[in-house]
Amino acid sequence: MEFKALGKSNLRVSVIGFGGIPIQRVNLIEVKELLLKAQEKGINFIDSARGYSVSEEYIGEALVGKRENWILASKSMARDKTSMERDLKISLKNFRTGYIDLYQLHNIKTEEELKLVLSENGAYSALLEAKEKGEIGHIGITSHSIDLLKIAIETGYFETIMYPYNIVENQAEELFSRAHQLNIGVIAMKPMAGGAIIDGKLALKYILKNPSVTMAIPGMATLEEVEENTSIVGDNSSLSQEEIERINKISEELTGNFCRRCGYCGPCKQKIDIPSMFLMSGYKNRYNLGTWAEERYFAQALRAKDCVECGVCEEKCPYGLPIMDMLKEVRVTFKE
């Protein structure tokens, strides 16, 4: 495994970290096996969030007696001081630890929201106090907005940023370069574009070739994914012409009305799992998994046909996708 300094912090993190979202889909025994395998492969960083249901709890249980081997990160959507204090207390309890190495403001969307969390009674003040008490080590920020992060890194308040970066979403390279100049750690989330990119080795090689990126945090739910995602470490070769052609092909296929599976469009008032609709459609259209995709699509009680076009999902989508029109396309794909 290769390691890098995480910005101006005193932490040295593995260039491949463990994204904690998929942990919600597996059981505790599997989580223990996954983290054991990850540790064997040299991974020492794991990221979770208060919003990832049982993720923090499973991680905490799995790391009993092994806490010192890991750099723990989590994040909260809290925007005021009191709510952040509450969430941090829960995170510490879930992780079964007295301190969390990195705690992040989760998905700050606008400059107004940034001003709110940085205000006197904002969430940031709670993190500062927690840092002084030794409950957290470092403070970071995550977002799906480049413009917001460009403002945030100039404030001097954050030691890390987290933003989507992959073959399809590479628009943040200027942001990353500036963050690197400021000695701010750069954590690349969604390295597989929310599961749309199936060639994990190529996806991670592309990301790690960017010197401004500190680490990538692919979500992992199987031992095979841990093996594949860590196998790229140590490959110092340049991207070959054949790899560049494959990258260009993936980018062409996925650019446009592409759902990153971030889930911020939900919850849908009709209880439609919107990202799943696009995922199954993608499997059928892009990967020729027609029967497999149809079985899983029609197994869901509420589907694209149940959309009432209220528009709430489009208001919440950080990428401005025309979700209602995209759901109509899903209906065409599945002949509904």
Coordinates of C-alpha atoms in Angstrom, one line a residue:
M1 CA 0.0 0.0 0.0
E2 CA 1.1 3.6 -0.6
F3 CA 0.5 6.4 1.9
K4 CA 0.2 10.1 1.6
A5 CA 0.0 13.0 4.1
L6 CA -3.6 14.1 4.5
G7 CA -3.1 17.8 3.9
K8 CA -1.7 19.7 6.8
S9 CA -2.8 17.1 9.3
N10 CA -0.4 14.7 10.9
L11 CA -2.2 11.8 9.4
R12 CA -0.7 9.5 6.7
V13 CA -3.5 7.8 4.9
S14 CA -3.6 4.9 2.4
V15 CA -4.2 6.1 -1.1
I16 CA -7.2 3.8 -1.3
G17 CA -9.6 4.3 1.6
F18 CA -12.7 2.4 2.5
G19 CA -16.0 4.1 1.6
G20 CA -18.7 3.2 4.2
I21 CA -21.9 3.6 2.2
P22 CA -22.2 -0.1 1.0
I23 CA -21.8 -1.4 4.5
Q24 CA -25.5 -0.6 4.9
R25 CA -26.2 -3.5 2.4
V26 CA -24.3 -6.3 4.2
N27 CA -24.5 -7.8 7.6
L28 CA -22.2 -7.4 10.6
I29 CA -20.3 -10.6 10.0
E30 CA -19.5 -9.6 6.4
V31 CA -18.4 -6.1 7.6
K32 CA -15.9 -7.7 9.9
E33 CA -14.5 -9.8 7.1
L34 CA -14.4 -6.8 4.7
L35 CA -12.4 -4.7 7.2
L36 CA -10.1 -7.5 8.1
K37 CA -9.3 -8.0 4.4
A38 CA -8.9 -4.2 3.9
Q39 CA -6.5 -4.0 6.8
E40 CA -4.5 -7.0 5.3
K41 CA -4.2 -5.0 2.1
G42 CA -2.9 -2.0 3.9
I43 CA -6.0 0.2 3.9
N44 CA -6.0 2.4 7.1
F45 CA -8.8 5.0 6.4
I46 CA -12.5 4.4 6.6
D47 CA -15.2 7.0 5.9
S48 CA -18.8 6.9 7.1
A49 CA -21.5 9.4 8.0
R50 CA -24.4 9.9 10.4
G51 CA -26.7 9.5 7.4
Y52 CA -25.5 6.1 6.4
S53 CA -27.9 4.2 8.7
V54 CA -26.0 1.3 10.4
S55 CA -22.6 2.1 8.8
E56 CA -21.1 3.7 11.9
E57 CA -22.4 1.1 14.2
Y58 CA -21.2 -1.8 12.1
I59 CA -17.7 -0.2 11.8
G60 CA -17.5 0.4 15.5
E61 CA -18.4 -3.2 16.3
A62 CA -16.0 -4.6 13.7
L63 CA -13.1 -2.5 15.0
V64 CA -13.4 -3.4 18.7
G65 CA -9.8 -4.0 19.8
K66 CA -8.4 -2.7 16.5
R67 CA -9.2 1.0 16.7
E68 CA -5.6 2.0 16.8
N69 CA -5.0 0.5 13.3
W70 CA -7.5 2.8 11.6
I71 CA -8.0 6.4 10.8
L72 CA -11.8 7.0 11.3
A73 CA -13.7 9.7 9.4
S74 CA -17.4 10.6 9.6
K75 CA -19.6 13.5 8.7
S76 CA -22.9 15.1 9.7
M77 CA -25.6 17.1 7.9
A78 CA -26.0 19.2 11.0
R79 CA -25.9 22.9 10.4
D80 CA -26.3 24.4 13.9
K81 CA -24.1 23.9 16.9
T82 CA -26.6 22.0 19.0
S83 CA -27.4 19.5 16.3
M84 CA -23.7 18.9 15.5
E85 CA -22.9 18.3 19.2
R86 CA -25.7 15.7 19.2
D87 CA -24.5 14.0 16.0
L88 CA -20.9 13.9 17.1
K89 CA -21.9 12.3 20.4
I90 CA -23.8 9.6 18.5
S91 CA -20.9 9.0 16.1
L92 CA -18.5 8.5 19.0
K93 CA -20.9 6.1 20.6
N94 CA -21.5 4.2 17.4
F95 CA -17.8 3.9 16.6
R96 CA -17.1 2.8 20.2
T97 CA -14.3 5.3 20.5
G98 CA -13.3 8.4 22.4
Y99 CA -12.1 10.2 19.3
I100 CA -12.7 10.4 15.6
D101 CA -9.7 11.4 13.4
L102 CA -11.6 13.5 10.9
Y103 CA -15.1 14.9 11.2
Q104 CA -16.7 16.7 8.2
L105 CA -19.5 19.0 7.4
H106 CA -21.6 16.9 5.1
N107 CA -22.8 18.1 1.7
I108 CA -22.7 21.9 2.1
K109 CA -24.5 23.1 -1.0
T110 CA -24.5 26.9 -1.1
E111 CA -22.5 29.9 0.2
E112 CA -25.4 30.8 2.4
E113 CA -25.2 27.4 4.0
L114 CA -21.5 27.7 4.5
K115 CA -22.0 31.1 6.2
L116 CA -24.6 29.4 8.5
V117 CA -22.3 26.6 9.6
L118 CA -19.5 29.1 10.2
S119 CA -21.6 31.5 12.2
E120 CA -21.3 31.9 16.0
N121 CA -23.8 29.2 16.7
G122 CA -23.1 27.2 13.6
A123 CA -22.0 23.5 13.3
Y124 CA -18.4 24.4 12.9
S125 CA -18.1 25.9 16.3
A126 CA -19.2 22.6 17.8
L127 CA -16.4 20.9 15.9
L128 CA -13.8 23.4 17.1
E129 CA -14.8 22.7 20.7
A130 CA -14.7 19.0 20.1
K131 CA -11.2 19.3 18.6
E132 CA -10.1 21.3 21.6
K133 CA -11.4 18.5 23.9
G134 CA -9.7 15.8 21.8
E135 CA -12.9 14.2 20.6
I136 CA -11.9 14.9 16.9
G137 CA -8.6 15.4 15.4
H138 CA -9.3 17.3 12.2
I139 CA -12.2 19.1 10.4
G140 CA -13.2 18.7 6.8
I141 CA -16.0 19.6 4.4
T142 CA -17.8 17.6 1.7
S143 CA -19.9 19.0 -1.2
H144 CA -21.2 18.3 -4.7
S145 CA -20.6 21.9 -5.6
I146 CA -17.3 23.0 -7.0
D147 CA -18.2 26.7 -6.6
L148 CA -18.9 26.2 -2.9
L149 CA -15.6 24.3 -2.3
K150 CA -13.7 27.0 -4.1
I151 CA -14.9 29.4 -1.5
A152 CA -14.5 27.0 1.4
I153 CA -10.8 26.2 0.8
E154 CA -9.9 29.9 0.9
T155 CA -11.4 30.4 4.4
G156 CA -8.6 28.5 6.1
Y157 CA -11.1 26.6 8.2
F158 CA -10.8 23.2 6.6
E159 CA -8.1 20.6 6.5
T160 CA -9.7 18.3 3.9
I161 CA -12.3 18.5 1.1
M162 CA -14.3 15.6 -0.4
Y163 CA -15.8 15.8 -3.9
P164 CA -16.8 13.4 -6.6
Y165 CA -14.0 12.6 -9.0
N166 CA -13.9 9.8 -11.6
I167 CA -13.5 9.2 -15.3
V168 CA -16.9 10.9 -16.0
E169 CA -16.7 13.7 -13.4
N170 CA -13.3 15.3 -13.8
Q171 CA -14.4 18.9 -13.7
A172 CA -12.8 19.5 -10.2
E173 CA -9.2 19.3 -11.3
E174 CA -8.6 23.0 -11.0
L175 CA -10.2 23.0 -7.5
F176 CA -8.0 20.0 -6.5
S177 CA -4.9 21.7 -7.7
R178 CA -5.7 24.9 -5.6
A179 CA -6.5 22.7 -2.6
H180 CA -3.2 21.0 -3.0
Q181 CA -1.4 24.3 -3.2
L182 CA -3.1 25.3 0.1
N183 CA -2.0 21.9 1.7
I184 CA -5.6 20.8 2.0
G185 CA -6.2 17.0 1.8
V186 CA -8.2 16.0 -1.3
I187 CA -10.5 12.9 -0.9
A188 CA -12.1 11.7 -4.1
M189 CA -15.5 10.2 -3.5
K190 CA -17.6 8.4 -6.1
P191 CA -14.5 7.0 -7.9
M192 CA -16.7 4.5 -9.7
A193 CA -19.3 7.1 -10.6
G194 CA -21.8 5.6 -8.1
G195 CA -21.3 2.1 -9.5
A196 CA -21.7 3.0 -13.2
I197 CA -18.0 2.3 -14.0
I198 CA -17.4 -1.4 -13.7
D199 CA -13.7 -1.4 -14.4
G200 CA -12.5 -0.6 -10.9
K201 CA -8.8 -0.9 -11.6
L202 CA -8.9 1.5 -14.5
A203 CA -11.1 4.0 -12.6
L204 CA -8.7 4.1 -9.7
K205 CA -5.6 4.3 -11.8
Y206 CA -7.1 7.3 -13.6
I207 CA -7.7 9.0 -10.2
L208 CA -4.4 8.2 -8.6
K209 CA -2.5 9.6 -11.5
N210 CA -3.7 13.1 -10.4
P211 CA -0.9 14.3 -8.0
S212 CA -3.4 16.7 -6.3
V213 CA -5.6 13.8 -5.1
T214 CA -4.6 12.4 -1.7
M215 CA -6.8 9.4 -1.8
A216 CA -9.9 7.7 -3.3
I217 CA -12.6 6.1 -1.2
P218 CA -14.4 3.5 -3.2
G219 CA -17.4 1.8 -1.5
M220 CA -16.8 -1.9 -1.0
A221 CA -19.3 -4.6 -0.2
T222 CA -17.4 -7.8 -1.2
L223 CA -14.0 -9.3 -0.6
E224 CA -13.5 -9.3 -4.4
E225 CA -14.0 -5.6 -4.5
V226 CA -11.3 -5.1 -1.8
E227 CA -8.9 -7.2 -3.8
E228 CA -9.6 -5.4 -7.1
N229 CA -9.5 -1.9 -5.7
T230 CA -6.2 -2.5 -3.9
S231 CA -4.5 -4.3 -6.8
I232 CA -3.9 -1.0 -8.6
V233 CA -1.6 0.2 -5.8
G234 CA 2.0 0.2 -7.0
D235 CA 1.2 0.5 -10.6
N236 CA 3.4 3.5 -11.5
S237 CA 3.0 3.1 -15.3
S238 CA 1.5 5.9 -17.3
L239 CA -1.9 5.4 -18.9
S240 CA -1.4 3.4 -22.1
Q241 CA -3.1 4.4 -25.3
E242 CA -5.5 1.4 -25.0
E243 CA -6.4 2.6 -21.4
I244 CA -6.9 6.1 -22.6
E245 CA -9.2 4.8 -25.4
R246 CA -11.2 2.8 -22.8
I247 CA -11.5 5.9 -20.6
N248 CA -12.7 8.0 -23.5
K249 CA -15.3 5.4 -24.3
I250 CA -16.6 5.2 -20.7
S251 CA -16.8 9.0 -20.6
E252 CA -18.7 9.2 -23.8
E253 CA -21.2 6.5 -22.7
L254 CA -21.9 8.1 -19.3
T255 CA -21.7 11.9 -19.9
G256 CA -25.0 13.8 -20.1
N257 CA -28.0 12.9 -18.1
F258 CA -26.0 10.7 -15.8
C259 CA -27.2 9.8 -12.3
R260 CA -24.3 9.7 -9.8
R261 CA -26.4 7.7 -7.3
C262 CA -25.7 10.2 -4.6
G263 CA -29.3 9.7 -3.3
Y264 CA -29.9 13.4 -2.4
C265 CA -33.0 13.4 -4.6
G266 CA -34.8 11.3 -1.9
P267 CA -36.8 10.4 -0.1
C268 CA -39.4 10.4 -2.9
K269 CA -42.9 11.0 -1.5
Q270 CA -44.1 8.1 -3.8
K271 CA -41.4 6.0 -2.2
I272 CA -39.7 5.3 -5.5
D273 CA -36.0 4.4 -5.2
I274 CA -35.0 6.9 -7.9
P275 CA -31.3 6.0 -8.2
S276 CA -32.2 2.3 -8.5
M277 CA -34.4 3.1 -11.5
F278 CA -31.5 4.6 -13.4
L279 CA -29.1 1.9 -12.2
M280 CA -31.3 -0.9 -13.6
S281 CA -31.9 1.0 -16.8
G282 CA -28.1 1.4 -17.2
Y283 CA -27.5 -2.3 -16.7
K284 CA -30.0 -3.1 -19.4
N285 CA -28.9 -0.4 -21.9
R286 CA -25.1 -0.2 -21.3
Y287 CA -24.2 -3.7 -20.2
N288 CA -26.6 -5.9 -22.0
L289 CA -27.9 -7.4 -18.8
G290 CA -31.5 -7.3 -20.0
T291 CA -33.1 -10.3 -18.1
W292 CA -31.1 -9.6 -15.0
A293 CA -32.1 -6.0 -14.9
E294 CA -35.7 -6.6 -15.7
E295 CA -36.0 -9.1 -12.9
R296 CA -34.7 -6.6 -10.4
Y297 CA -36.6 -3.7 -11.8
F298 CA -40.0 -5.4 -11.8
A299 CA -39.3 -6.8 -8.3
Q300 CA -39.6 -3.3 -6.9
A301 CA -43.2 -2.5 -5.9
L302 CA -42.9 1.2 -6.8
R303 CA -41.2 2.1 -10.1
A304 CA -40.8 4.9 -12.7
K305 CA -44.5 4.5 -13.7
D306 CA -45.5 5.7 -10.2
C307 CA -43.9 9.1 -10.6
V308 CA -46.5 11.9 -10.1
E309 CA -44.1 14.6 -11.4
C310 CA -44.2 16.7 -8.2
G311 CA -40.7 17.9 -9.0
V312 CA -39.3 17.8 -5.5
C313 CA -36.5 15.4 -6.6
E314 CA -35.3 17.8 -9.3
E315 CA -35.1 20.6 -6.7
K316 CA -32.9 18.5 -4.5
C317 CA -30.6 17.0 -7.2
P318 CA -27.1 18.6 -6.8
Y319 CA -26.5 18.0 -10.5
G320 CA -29.6 19.6 -11.9
L321 CA -30.8 16.5 -13.7
P322 CA -34.2 16.4 -15.4
I323 CA -35.2 13.5 -13.3
M324 CA -38.9 13.4 -14.3
D325 CA -37.9 13.1 -18.0
M326 CA -35.3 10.6 -17.2
L327 CA -37.9 8.4 -15.4
K328 CA -40.0 8.6 -18.5
E329 CA -37.0 7.2 -20.4
V330 CA -36.8 4.4 -17.8
R331 CA -40.4 3.5 -18.6
V332 CA -39.6 3.3 -22.2
T333 CA -36.6 1.0 -21.5
F334 CA -38.7 -1.4 -19.6
K335 CA -41.8 -1.0 -21.8
E336 CA -43.9 0.1 -18.9

